[in-house]
Structure formats: C-alpha cells, structure tokens
mmCIF file of C-alpha atoms and ligand atoms in Angstrom:
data_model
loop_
_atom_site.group_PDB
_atom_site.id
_atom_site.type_symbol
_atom_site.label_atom_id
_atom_site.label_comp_id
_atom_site.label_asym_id
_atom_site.label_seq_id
_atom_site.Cartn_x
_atom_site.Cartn_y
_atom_site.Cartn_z
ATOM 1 C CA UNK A 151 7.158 22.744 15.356
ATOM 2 C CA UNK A 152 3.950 23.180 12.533
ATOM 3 C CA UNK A 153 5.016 21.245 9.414
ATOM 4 C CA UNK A 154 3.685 22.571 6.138
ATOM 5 C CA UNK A 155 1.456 21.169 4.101
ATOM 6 C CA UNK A 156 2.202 20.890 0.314
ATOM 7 C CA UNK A 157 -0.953 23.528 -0.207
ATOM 8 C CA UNK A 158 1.610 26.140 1.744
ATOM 9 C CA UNK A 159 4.848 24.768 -0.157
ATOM 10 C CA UNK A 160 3.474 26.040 -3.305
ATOM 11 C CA UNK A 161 4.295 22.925 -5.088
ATOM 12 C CA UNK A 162 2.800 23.233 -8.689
ATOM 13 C CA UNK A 163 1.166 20.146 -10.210
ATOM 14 C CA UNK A 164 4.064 18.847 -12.837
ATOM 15 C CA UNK A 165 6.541 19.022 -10.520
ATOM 16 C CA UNK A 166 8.950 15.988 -10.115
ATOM 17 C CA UNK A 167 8.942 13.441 -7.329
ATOM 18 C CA UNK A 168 12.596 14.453 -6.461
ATOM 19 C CA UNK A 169 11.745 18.290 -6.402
ATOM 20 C CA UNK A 170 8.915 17.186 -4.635
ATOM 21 C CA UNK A 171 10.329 15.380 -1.833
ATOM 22 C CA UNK A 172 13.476 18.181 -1.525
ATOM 23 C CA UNK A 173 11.333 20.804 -1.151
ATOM 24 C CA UNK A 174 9.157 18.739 1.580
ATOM 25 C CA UNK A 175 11.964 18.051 3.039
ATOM 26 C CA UNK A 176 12.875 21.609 3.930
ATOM 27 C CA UNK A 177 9.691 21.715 5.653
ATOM 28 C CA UNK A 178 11.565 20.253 8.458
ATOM 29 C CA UNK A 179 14.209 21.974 9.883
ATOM 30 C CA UNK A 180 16.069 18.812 11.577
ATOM 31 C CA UNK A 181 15.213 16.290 8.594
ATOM 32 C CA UNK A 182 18.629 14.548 7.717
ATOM 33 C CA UNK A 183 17.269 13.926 4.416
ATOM 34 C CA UNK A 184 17.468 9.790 5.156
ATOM 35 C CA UNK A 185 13.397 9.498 4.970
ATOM 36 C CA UNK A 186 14.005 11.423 1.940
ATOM 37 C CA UNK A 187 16.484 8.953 0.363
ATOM 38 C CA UNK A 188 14.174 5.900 1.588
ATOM 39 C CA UNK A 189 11.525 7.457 -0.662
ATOM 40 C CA UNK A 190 13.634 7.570 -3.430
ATOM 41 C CA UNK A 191 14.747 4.395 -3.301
ATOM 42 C CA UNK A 192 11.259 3.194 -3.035
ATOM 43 C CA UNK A 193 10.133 5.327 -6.276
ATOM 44 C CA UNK A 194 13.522 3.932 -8.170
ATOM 45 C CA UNK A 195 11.985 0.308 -6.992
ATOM 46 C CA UNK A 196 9.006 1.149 -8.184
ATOM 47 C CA UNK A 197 10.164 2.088 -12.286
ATOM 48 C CA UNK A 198 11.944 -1.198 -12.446
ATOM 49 C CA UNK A 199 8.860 -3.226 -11.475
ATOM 50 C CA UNK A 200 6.955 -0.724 -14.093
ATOM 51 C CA UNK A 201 9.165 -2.068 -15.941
ATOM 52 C CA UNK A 202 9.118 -5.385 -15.662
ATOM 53 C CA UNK A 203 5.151 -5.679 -15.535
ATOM 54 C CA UNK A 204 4.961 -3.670 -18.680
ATOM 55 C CA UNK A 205 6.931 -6.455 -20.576
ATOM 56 C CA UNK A 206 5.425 -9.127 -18.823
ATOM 57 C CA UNK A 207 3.492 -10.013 -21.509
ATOM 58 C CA UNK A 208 6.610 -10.135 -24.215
ATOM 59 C CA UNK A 209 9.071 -11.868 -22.231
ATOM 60 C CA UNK A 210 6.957 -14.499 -20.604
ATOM 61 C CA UNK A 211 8.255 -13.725 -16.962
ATOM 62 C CA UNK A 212 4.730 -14.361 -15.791
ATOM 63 C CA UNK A 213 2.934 -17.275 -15.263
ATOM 64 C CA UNK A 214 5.196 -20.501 -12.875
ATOM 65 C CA UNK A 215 8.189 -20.408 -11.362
ATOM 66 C CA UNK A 216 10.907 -22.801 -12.367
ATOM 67 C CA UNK A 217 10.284 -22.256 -16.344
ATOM 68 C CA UNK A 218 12.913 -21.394 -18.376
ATOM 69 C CA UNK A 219 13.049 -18.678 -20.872
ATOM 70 C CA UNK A 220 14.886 -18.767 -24.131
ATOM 71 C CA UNK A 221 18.362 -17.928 -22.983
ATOM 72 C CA UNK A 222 17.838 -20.638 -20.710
ATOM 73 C CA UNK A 223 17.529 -18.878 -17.420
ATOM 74 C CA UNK A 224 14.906 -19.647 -14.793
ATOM 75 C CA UNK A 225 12.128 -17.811 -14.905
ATOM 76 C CA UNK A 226 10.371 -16.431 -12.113
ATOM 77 C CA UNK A 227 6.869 -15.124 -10.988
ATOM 78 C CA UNK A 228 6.506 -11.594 -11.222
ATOM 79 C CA UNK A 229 5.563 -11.465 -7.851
ATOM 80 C CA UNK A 230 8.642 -12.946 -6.985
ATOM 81 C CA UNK A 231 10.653 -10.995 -9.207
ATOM 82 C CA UNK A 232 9.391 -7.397 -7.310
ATOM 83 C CA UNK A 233 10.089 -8.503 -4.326
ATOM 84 C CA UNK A 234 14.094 -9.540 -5.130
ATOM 85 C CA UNK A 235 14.305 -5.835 -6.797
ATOM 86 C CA UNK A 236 12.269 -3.946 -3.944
ATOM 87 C CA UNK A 237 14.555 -5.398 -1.217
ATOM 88 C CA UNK A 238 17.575 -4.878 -3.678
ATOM 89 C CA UNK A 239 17.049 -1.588 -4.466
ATOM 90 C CA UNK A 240 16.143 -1.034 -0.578
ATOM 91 C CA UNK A 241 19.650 -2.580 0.178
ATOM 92 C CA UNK A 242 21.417 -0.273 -1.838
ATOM 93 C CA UNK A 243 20.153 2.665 -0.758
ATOM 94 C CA UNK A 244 21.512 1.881 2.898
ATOM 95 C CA UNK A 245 18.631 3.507 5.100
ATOM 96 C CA UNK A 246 16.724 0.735 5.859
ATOM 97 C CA UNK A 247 18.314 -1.820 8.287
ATOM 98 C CA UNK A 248 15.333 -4.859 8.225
ATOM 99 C CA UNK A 249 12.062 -5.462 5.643
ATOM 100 C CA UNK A 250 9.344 -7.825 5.627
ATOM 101 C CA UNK A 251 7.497 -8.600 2.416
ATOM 102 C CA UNK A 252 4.439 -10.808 1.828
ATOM 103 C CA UNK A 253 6.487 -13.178 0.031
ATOM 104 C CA UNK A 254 9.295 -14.121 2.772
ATOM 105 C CA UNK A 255 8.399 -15.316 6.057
ATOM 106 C CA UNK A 256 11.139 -14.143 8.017
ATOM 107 C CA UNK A 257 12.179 -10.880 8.890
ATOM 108 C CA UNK A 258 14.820 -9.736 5.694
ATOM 109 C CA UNK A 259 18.284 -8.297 6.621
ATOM 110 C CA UNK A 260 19.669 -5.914 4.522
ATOM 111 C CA UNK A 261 23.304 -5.906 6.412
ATOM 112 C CA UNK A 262 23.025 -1.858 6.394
ATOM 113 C CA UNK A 263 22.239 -2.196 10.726
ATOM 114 C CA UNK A 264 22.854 1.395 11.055
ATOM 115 C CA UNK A 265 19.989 1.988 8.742
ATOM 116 C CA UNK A 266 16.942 4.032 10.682
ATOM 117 C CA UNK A 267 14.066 2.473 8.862
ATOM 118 C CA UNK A 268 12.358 -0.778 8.924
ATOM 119 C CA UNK A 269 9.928 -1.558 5.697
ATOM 120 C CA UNK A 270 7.022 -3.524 5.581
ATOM 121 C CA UNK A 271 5.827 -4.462 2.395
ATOM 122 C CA UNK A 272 3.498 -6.341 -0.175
ATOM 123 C CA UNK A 273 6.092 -6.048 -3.149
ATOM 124 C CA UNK A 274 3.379 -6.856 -5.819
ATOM 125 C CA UNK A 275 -0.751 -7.222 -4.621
ATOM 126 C CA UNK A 276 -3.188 -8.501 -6.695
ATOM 127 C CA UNK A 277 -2.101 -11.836 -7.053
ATOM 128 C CA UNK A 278 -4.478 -13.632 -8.979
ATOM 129 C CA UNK A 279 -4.710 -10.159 -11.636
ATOM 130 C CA UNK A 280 -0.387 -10.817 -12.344
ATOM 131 C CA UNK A 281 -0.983 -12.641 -15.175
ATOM 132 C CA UNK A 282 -3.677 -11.648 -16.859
ATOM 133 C CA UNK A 283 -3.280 -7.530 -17.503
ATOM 134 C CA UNK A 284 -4.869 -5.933 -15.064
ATOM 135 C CA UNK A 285 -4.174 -4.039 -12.567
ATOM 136 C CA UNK A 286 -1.506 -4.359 -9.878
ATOM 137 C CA UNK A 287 -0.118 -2.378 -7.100
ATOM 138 C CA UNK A 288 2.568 -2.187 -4.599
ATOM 139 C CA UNK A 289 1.877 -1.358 -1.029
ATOM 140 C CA UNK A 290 4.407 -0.243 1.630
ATOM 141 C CA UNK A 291 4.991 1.092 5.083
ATOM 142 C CA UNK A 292 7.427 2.621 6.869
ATOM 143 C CA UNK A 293 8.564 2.509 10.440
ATOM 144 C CA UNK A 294 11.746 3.853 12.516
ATOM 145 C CA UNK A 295 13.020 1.412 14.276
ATOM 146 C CA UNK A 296 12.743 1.101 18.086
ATOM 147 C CA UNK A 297 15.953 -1.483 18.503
ATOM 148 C CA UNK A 298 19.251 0.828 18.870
ATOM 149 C CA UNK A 299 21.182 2.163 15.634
ATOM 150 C CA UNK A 300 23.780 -0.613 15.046
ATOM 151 C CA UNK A 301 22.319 -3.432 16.389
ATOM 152 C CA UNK A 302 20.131 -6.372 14.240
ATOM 153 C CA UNK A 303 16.301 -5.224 13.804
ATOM 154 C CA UNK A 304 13.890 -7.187 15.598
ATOM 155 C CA UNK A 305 10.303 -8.450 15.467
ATOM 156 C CA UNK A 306 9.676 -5.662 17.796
ATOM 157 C CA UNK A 307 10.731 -2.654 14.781
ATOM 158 C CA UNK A 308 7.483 -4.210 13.012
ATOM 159 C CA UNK A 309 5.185 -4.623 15.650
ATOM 160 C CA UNK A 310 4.904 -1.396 16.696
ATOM 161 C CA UNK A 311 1.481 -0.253 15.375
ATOM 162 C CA UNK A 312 -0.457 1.254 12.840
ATOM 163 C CA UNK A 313 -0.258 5.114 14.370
ATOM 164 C CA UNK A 314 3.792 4.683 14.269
ATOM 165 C CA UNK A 315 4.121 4.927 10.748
ATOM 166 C CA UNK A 316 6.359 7.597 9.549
ATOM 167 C CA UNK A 317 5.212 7.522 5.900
ATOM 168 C CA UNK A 318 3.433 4.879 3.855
ATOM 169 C CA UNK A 319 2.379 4.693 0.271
ATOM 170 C CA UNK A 320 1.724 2.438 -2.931
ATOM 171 C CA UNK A 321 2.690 2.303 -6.184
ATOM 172 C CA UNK A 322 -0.458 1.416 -9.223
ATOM 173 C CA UNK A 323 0.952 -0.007 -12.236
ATOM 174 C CA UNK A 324 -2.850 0.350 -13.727
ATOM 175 C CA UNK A 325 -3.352 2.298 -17.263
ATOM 176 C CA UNK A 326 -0.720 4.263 -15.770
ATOM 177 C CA UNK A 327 1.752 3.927 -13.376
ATOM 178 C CA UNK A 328 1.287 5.970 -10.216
ATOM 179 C CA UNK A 329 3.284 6.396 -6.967
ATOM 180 C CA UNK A 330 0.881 7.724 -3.755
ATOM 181 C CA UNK A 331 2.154 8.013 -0.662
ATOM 182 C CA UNK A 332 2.103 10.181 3.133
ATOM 183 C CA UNK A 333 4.210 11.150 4.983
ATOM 184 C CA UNK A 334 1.480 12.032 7.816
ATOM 185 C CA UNK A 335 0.856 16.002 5.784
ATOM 186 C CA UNK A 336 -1.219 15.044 3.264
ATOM 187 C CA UNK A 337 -1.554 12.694 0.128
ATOM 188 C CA UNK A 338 -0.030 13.451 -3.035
ATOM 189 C CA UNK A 339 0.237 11.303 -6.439
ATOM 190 C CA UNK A 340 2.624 11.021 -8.787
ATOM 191 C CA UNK A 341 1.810 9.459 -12.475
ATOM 192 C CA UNK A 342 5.016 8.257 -13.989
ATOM 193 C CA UNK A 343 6.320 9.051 -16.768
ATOM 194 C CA UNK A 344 7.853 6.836 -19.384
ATOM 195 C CA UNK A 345 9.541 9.092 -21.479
ATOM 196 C CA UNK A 346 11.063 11.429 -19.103
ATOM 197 C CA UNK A 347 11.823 8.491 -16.733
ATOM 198 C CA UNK A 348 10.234 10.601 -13.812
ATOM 199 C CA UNK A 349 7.415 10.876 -11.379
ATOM 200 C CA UNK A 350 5.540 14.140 -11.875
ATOM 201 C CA UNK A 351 3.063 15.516 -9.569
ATOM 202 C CA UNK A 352 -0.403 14.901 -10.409
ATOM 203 C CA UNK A 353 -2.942 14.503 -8.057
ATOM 204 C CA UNK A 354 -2.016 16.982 -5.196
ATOM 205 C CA UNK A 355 -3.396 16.696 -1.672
ATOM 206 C CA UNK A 356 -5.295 13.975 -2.324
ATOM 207 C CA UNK A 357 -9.086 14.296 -0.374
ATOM 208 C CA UNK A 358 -11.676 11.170 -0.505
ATOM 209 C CA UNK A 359 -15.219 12.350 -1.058
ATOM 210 C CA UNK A 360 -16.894 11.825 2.180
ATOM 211 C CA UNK A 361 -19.682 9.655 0.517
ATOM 212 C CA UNK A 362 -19.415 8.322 -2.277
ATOM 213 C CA UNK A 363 -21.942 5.811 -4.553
ATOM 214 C CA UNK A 364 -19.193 2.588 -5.128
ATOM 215 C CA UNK A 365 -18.969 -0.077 -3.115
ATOM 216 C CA UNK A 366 -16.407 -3.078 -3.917
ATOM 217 C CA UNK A 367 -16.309 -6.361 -2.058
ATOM 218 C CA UNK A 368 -16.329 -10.093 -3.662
ATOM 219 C CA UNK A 369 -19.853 -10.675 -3.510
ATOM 220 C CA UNK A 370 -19.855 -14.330 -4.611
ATOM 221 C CA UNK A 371 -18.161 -15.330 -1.122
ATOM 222 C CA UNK A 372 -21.955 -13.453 -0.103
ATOM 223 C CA UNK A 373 -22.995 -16.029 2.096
ATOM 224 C CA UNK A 374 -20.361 -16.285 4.650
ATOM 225 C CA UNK A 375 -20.440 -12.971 5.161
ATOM 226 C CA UNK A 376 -22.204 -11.627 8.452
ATOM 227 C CA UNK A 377 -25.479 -10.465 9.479
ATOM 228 C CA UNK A 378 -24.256 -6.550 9.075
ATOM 229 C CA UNK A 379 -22.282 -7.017 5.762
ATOM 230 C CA UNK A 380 -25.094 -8.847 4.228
ATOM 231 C CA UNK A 381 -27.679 -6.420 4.897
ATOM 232 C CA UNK A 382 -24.696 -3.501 3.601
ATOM 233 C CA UNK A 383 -24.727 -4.824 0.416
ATOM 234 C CA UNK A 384 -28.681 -5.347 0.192
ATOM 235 C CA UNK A 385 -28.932 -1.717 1.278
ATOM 236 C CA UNK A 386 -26.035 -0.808 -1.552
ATOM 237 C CA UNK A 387 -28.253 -2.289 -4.120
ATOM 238 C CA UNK A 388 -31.321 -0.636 -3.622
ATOM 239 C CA UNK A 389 -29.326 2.911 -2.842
ATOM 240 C CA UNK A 390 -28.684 2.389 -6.481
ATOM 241 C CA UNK A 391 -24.788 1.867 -5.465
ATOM 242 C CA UNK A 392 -22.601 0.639 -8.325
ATOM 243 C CA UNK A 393 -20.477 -2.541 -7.707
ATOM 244 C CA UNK A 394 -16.781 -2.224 -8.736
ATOM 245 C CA UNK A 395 -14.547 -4.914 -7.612
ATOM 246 C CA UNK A 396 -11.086 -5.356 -9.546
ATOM 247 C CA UNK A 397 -10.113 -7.656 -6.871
ATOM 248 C CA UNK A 398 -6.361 -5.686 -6.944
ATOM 249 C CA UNK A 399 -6.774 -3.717 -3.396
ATOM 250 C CA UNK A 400 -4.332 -0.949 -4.330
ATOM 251 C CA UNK A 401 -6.463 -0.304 -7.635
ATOM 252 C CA UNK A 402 -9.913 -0.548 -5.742
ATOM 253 C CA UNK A 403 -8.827 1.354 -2.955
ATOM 254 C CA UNK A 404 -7.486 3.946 -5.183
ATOM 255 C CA UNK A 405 -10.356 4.364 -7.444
ATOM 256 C CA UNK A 406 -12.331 4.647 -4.141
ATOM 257 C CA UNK A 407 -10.240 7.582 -3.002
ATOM 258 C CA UNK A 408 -10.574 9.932 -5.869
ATOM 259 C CA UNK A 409 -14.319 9.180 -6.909
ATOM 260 C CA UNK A 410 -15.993 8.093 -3.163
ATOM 261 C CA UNK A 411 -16.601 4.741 -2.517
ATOM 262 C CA UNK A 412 -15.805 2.099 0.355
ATOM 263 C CA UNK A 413 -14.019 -1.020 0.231
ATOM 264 C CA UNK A 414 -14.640 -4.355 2.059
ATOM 265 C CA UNK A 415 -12.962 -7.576 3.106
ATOM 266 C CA UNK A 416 -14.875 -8.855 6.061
ATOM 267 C CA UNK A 417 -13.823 -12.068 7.472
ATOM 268 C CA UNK A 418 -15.354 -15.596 5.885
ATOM 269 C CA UNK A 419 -15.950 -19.265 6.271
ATOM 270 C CA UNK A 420 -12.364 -19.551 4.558
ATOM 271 C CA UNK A 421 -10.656 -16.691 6.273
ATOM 272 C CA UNK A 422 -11.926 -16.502 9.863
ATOM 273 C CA UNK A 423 -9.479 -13.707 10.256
ATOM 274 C CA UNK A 424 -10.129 -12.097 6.668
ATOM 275 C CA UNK A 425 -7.372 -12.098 4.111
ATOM 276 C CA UNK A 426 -5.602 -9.207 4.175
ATOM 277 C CA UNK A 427 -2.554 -8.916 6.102
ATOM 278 C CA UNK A 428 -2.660 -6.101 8.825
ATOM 279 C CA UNK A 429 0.975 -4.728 8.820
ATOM 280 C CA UNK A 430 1.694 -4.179 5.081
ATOM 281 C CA UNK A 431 -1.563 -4.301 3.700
ATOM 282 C CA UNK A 432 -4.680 -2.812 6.227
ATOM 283 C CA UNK A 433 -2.121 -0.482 8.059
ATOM 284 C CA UNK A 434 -0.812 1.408 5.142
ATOM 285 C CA UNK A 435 -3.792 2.006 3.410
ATOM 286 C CA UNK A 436 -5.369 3.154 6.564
ATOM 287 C CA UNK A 437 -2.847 6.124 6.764
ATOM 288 C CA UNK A 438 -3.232 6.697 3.525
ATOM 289 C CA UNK A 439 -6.967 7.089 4.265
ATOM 290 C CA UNK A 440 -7.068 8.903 6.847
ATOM 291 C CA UNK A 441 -4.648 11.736 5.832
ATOM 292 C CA UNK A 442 -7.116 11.608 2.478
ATOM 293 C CA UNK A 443 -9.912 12.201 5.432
ATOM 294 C CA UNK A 444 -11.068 8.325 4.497
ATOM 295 C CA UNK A 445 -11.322 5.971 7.332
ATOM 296 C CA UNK A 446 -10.334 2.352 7.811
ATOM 297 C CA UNK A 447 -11.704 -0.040 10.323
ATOM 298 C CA UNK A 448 -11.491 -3.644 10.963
ATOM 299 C CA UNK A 449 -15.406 -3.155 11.813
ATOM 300 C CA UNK A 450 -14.603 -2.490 15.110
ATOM 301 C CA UNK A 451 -12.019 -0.191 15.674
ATOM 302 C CA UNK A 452 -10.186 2.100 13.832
ATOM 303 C CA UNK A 453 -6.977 -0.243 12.410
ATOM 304 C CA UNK A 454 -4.447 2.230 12.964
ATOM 305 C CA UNK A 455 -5.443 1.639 16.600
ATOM 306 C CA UNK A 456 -5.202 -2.102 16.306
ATOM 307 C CA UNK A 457 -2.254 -3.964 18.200
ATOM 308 C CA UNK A 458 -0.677 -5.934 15.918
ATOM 309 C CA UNK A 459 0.130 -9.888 16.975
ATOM 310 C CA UNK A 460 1.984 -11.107 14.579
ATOM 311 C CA UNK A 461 4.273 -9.773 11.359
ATOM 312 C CA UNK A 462 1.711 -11.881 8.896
ATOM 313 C CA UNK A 463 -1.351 -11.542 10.784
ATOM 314 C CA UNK A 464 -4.592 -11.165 8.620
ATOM 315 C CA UNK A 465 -7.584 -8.608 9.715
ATOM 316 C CA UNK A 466 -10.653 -7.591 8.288
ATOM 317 C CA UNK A 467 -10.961 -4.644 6.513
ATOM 318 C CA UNK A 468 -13.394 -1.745 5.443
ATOM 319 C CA UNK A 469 -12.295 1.306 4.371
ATOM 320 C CA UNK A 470 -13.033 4.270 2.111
ATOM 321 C CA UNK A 471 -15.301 7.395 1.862
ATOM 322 C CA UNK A 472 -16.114 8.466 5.917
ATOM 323 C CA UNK A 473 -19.671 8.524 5.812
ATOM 324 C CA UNK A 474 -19.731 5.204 3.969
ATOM 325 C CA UNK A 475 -17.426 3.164 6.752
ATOM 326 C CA UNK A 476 -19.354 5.252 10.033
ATOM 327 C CA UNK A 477 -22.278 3.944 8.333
ATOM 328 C CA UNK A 478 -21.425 0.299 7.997
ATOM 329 C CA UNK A 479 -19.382 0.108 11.628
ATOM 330 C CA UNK A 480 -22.596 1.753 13.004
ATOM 331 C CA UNK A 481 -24.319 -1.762 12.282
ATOM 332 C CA UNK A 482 -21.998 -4.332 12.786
HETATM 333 P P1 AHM B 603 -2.739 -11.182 -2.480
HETATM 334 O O1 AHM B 603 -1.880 -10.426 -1.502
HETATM 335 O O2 AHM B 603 -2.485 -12.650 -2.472
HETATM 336 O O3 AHM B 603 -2.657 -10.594 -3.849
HETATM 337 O O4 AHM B 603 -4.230 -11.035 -1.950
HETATM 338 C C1 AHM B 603 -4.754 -9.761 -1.734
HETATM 339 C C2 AHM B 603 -5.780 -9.489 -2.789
HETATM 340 C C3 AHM B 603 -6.239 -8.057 -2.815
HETATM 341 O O5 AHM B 603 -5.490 -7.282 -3.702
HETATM 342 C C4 AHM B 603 -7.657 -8.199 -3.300
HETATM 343 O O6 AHM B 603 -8.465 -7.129 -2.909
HETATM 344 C C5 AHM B 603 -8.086 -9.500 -2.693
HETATM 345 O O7 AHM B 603 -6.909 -10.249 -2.462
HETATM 346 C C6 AHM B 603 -8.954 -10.291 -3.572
HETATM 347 O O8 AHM B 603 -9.298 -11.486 -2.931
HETATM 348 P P2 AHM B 603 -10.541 -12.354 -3.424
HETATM 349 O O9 AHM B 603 -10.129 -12.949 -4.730
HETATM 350 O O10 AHM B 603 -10.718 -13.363 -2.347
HETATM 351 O O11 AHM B 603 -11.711 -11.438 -3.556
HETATM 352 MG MG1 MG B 604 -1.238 -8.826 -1.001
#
C-alpha cells in the first residue's frame, strides 16, 4: 500500500494540526484513527506546558522543588511539572498503555492496558536553560507495543529499537512555540498559536540542507574529546564554520534542520557513554532526521540501527546536515 506524502495531500500551509492529522489519516485506508488521537493528546500536552513555561517567570514555578508559593502550595520544578501533565494528559486520552520519561526511573502505567502505544519521552530538555528564559523543548517517541493488547507493558515495548518507531516528534517552546513531528512520510511543523489556541501548519515537509556552515557542540569540555572530534572542530574553525550552541538539544537540533548545520555530543572524561539518553532523546531525533534527509550516528553506526540495552542508556550523538555527519564518521 503507497502512503501519501503531505506534498500529494495538498495540505496548504495554515492549516490546523487537527485538519492536519485527519486528513493524514485518510491516507491510510486501515488507520483506526488511535495514532491519530495519541498525537492529539501529545499536541494538547504540549499547550499546557506552553503554558506553564510562558508564566514561569510570573508565578515562580521555576527554580527548587519543595518551595512554596503564595497560596501555600508546593511548588515544583518545571521539569517536574511537564512530566505530571504529559503522562496525565497521555492517561486520559486512553491509547497509550505504558511511558517512560527522563524524570521517572521505572516504566509508568497508565492503567489504560488495552492501549496500543508505548511513549518514550524527555517531558522537558534543556535542563540547565529551565530557569533562565531560553529555550526548551520536549522530545518524544512512539512505539506499538509488542506485549499482547490487555496485558501490562513490559521493558520489552521500549526496547525494541530505533527503526520501530511509528512516529516521533518534539515540541520547541523557543520565541515561539512549535510542535514537529513524523510519522515516517515526511516532517512537518506546526507554530502554535496563542490566540486561536491551535497549531497551524508552518513549515511543511521539512528538508535539512545537506551541508550546512553551523556546527554546535560544548567546546569547553574540548579536551576530553577524541582524536577525530578534536580535529572536527579545528577543521570547523578554519572552514569559517560558525559556532552555535544553545545547549537545549531540541532548539540546536532544530535550528540545524532548517538552516544546515550538525550537532555533536561525543562521549567525555565525565560521560564515557555521552549524555544523551538513546531511547527518548538520540532515537527520536534520528527519525526526525532522517525523514528531513539529515542523518544521526553515534559515530559509528547509524542510531536508528543501534540495539538498545537499557530504557536510560546514554549514547553519543552526531547528527544534522548529511554531508556534515558522512564527513565527521568518515574520520572517527
Ligand atoms: P538534560 O536532559 O538534563 O536537559 O540534558 C540534555 C541537554 C541537552 O538539551 C543539551 O544539548 C545538553 O544536555 C547540554 O549539555 P552540556 O551542558 O553538557 O553541554
Ligand atoms: Mg534531556
């Protein structure tokens, strides 16, 4: 069965999320519209935390947990606070049957058990950028689940590698507040907005420049970096490369994927295994990428490829503009 892309759907730029995803939707003849729901429920998720983060700043919800705020309740971190309404709103809706989230280490149960989808998540990236106004993201990715319909999820729903994804996506709450996501036919992004309350169609079929002149890694932790992403950089400099590094992956990886660029987290002295975690941060992206015709690679192989360990298992990462990653996995 050929599914169509959104070039052959005709869907106009300014269209909503909702008309968006219906009309997608009839793109597949068997679709029982739960994927559908899942991505509504995710998009609801993401307004609240829009939300939340855009009156971080009045209410004082950022900054430590166990604060109270003037009406005497406890305050919490924001981080924690998207995570209780991502795997609220996610238990409401009723498709999803099991998440995991940066922030719990266990696997979540939403009690829905006939629920087809499993969700891995990062409810709110960019930790140390929370408090301080800049941007933020949400990153998820999701599975259907290999247990049988009825029964309790198990590790095994989550572990079942990068190329199972059905759909994955994040959510930017940068200057504006943008949902991207794939459902494996293309990348489209949505820029929310505030006054009509809706997601509108804005950057349609999203395609990465396949080179591009930005490169972003943290290059204080320089040093501990290895023989091939040393001399990357060095090469980056005299190329006349700029540097951009928010140090918020969704916004950097973003930015990277409309203007050309490649992003890097290599593994250091601190993090042998590098930082970012492989099954809702690396593996999500990567789709992303490479419907965008980016690539992602944990210097070695493509991730998507990668066998995954471990729910909370960190990787390496490099990913962005094609030539840029070929170029840099050529050498390492
Ligand atoms: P987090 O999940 O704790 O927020 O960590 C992930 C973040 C990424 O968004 C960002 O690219 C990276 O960590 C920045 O790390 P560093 O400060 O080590 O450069
Ligand atoms: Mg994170």
């Amino acid at each position: 069965m050929s599914v169509k892309s959104t070039q052959e759907l005709v869907l106009p730029v300014g269209v909503t999320l909702d008309r968006f995803i219906m009309r997608s939707q009839s793109a597949f003849p068997y679709a029982t519209g739960e994927l559908s729901q899942l991505l509504r429920d995710i998009a609801l998720a993401g307004k609240i935390i829009n939300r939340e983060v855009n009156k971080a700043g009045l209410v004082d919800v950022t900054g430590a947990n166990g604060t109270a705020n003037v009406q005497g309740e406890h305050q919490q971190k924001l981080d924690v606070v998207a995570n209780v309404r991502f795997i609220r709103a996610l238990k409401n809706g009723g498709e999803v049957c099991a998440i995991i989230s940066e922030e719990d280490e266990d696997i979540i149960y939403t009690g829905n058990d006939h629920g087809k989808y499993v969700v891995a998540m990062d409810p709110l990236d960019g930790s140390s950028n929370i408090d301080v106004n800049v941007s933020i993201g949400t990153i998820f990715s999701i599975y259907r689940r290999v247990t049988p319909v009825g029964s309790q999820a198990t590790v095994e729903d989550f572990k079942q590698g990068g190329r199972k994804q059905v759909a994955a996506g994040y959510i930017l709450y940068g200057s504006s507040t943008m949902l991207v996501y794939s459902t494996g036919c293309g990348v489209n992004g949505f820029t929310y907005d505030q006054s009509l309350g809706e997601y509108i169609l804005s950057h349609k079929d999203i395609c990465c420049p396949v080179q591009g002149s930005i490169y972003s890694i943290n290059d204080a932790y320089y040093n501990s970096y290895d023989n091939a992403v040393q001399q990357f950089i060095t090469d980056s400099r005299r190329d006349g490369y700029s540097a951009r590094y928010i140090g918020s992956l969704v916004a950097d990886f973003h930015r990277n994927m409309l203007k050309g660029g490649i992003y890097l987290y290599p593994s250091t002295r601190k993090d042998p295994q590098g930082k970012l975690r492989l099954l809702y941060e690396c593996y999500p992206l990567a789709f992303i990428a490479e419907q965008a015709g980016a690539k992602a690679t944990n210097g070695y192989r493509n991730i998507l490829d990668v066998e995954p360990d471990s729910m909370h298992q960190r990787s390496p990462f490099y990913t962005g503009s094609a030539q840029m990653v070929e170029g840099l996995t050529a050498d390492m």
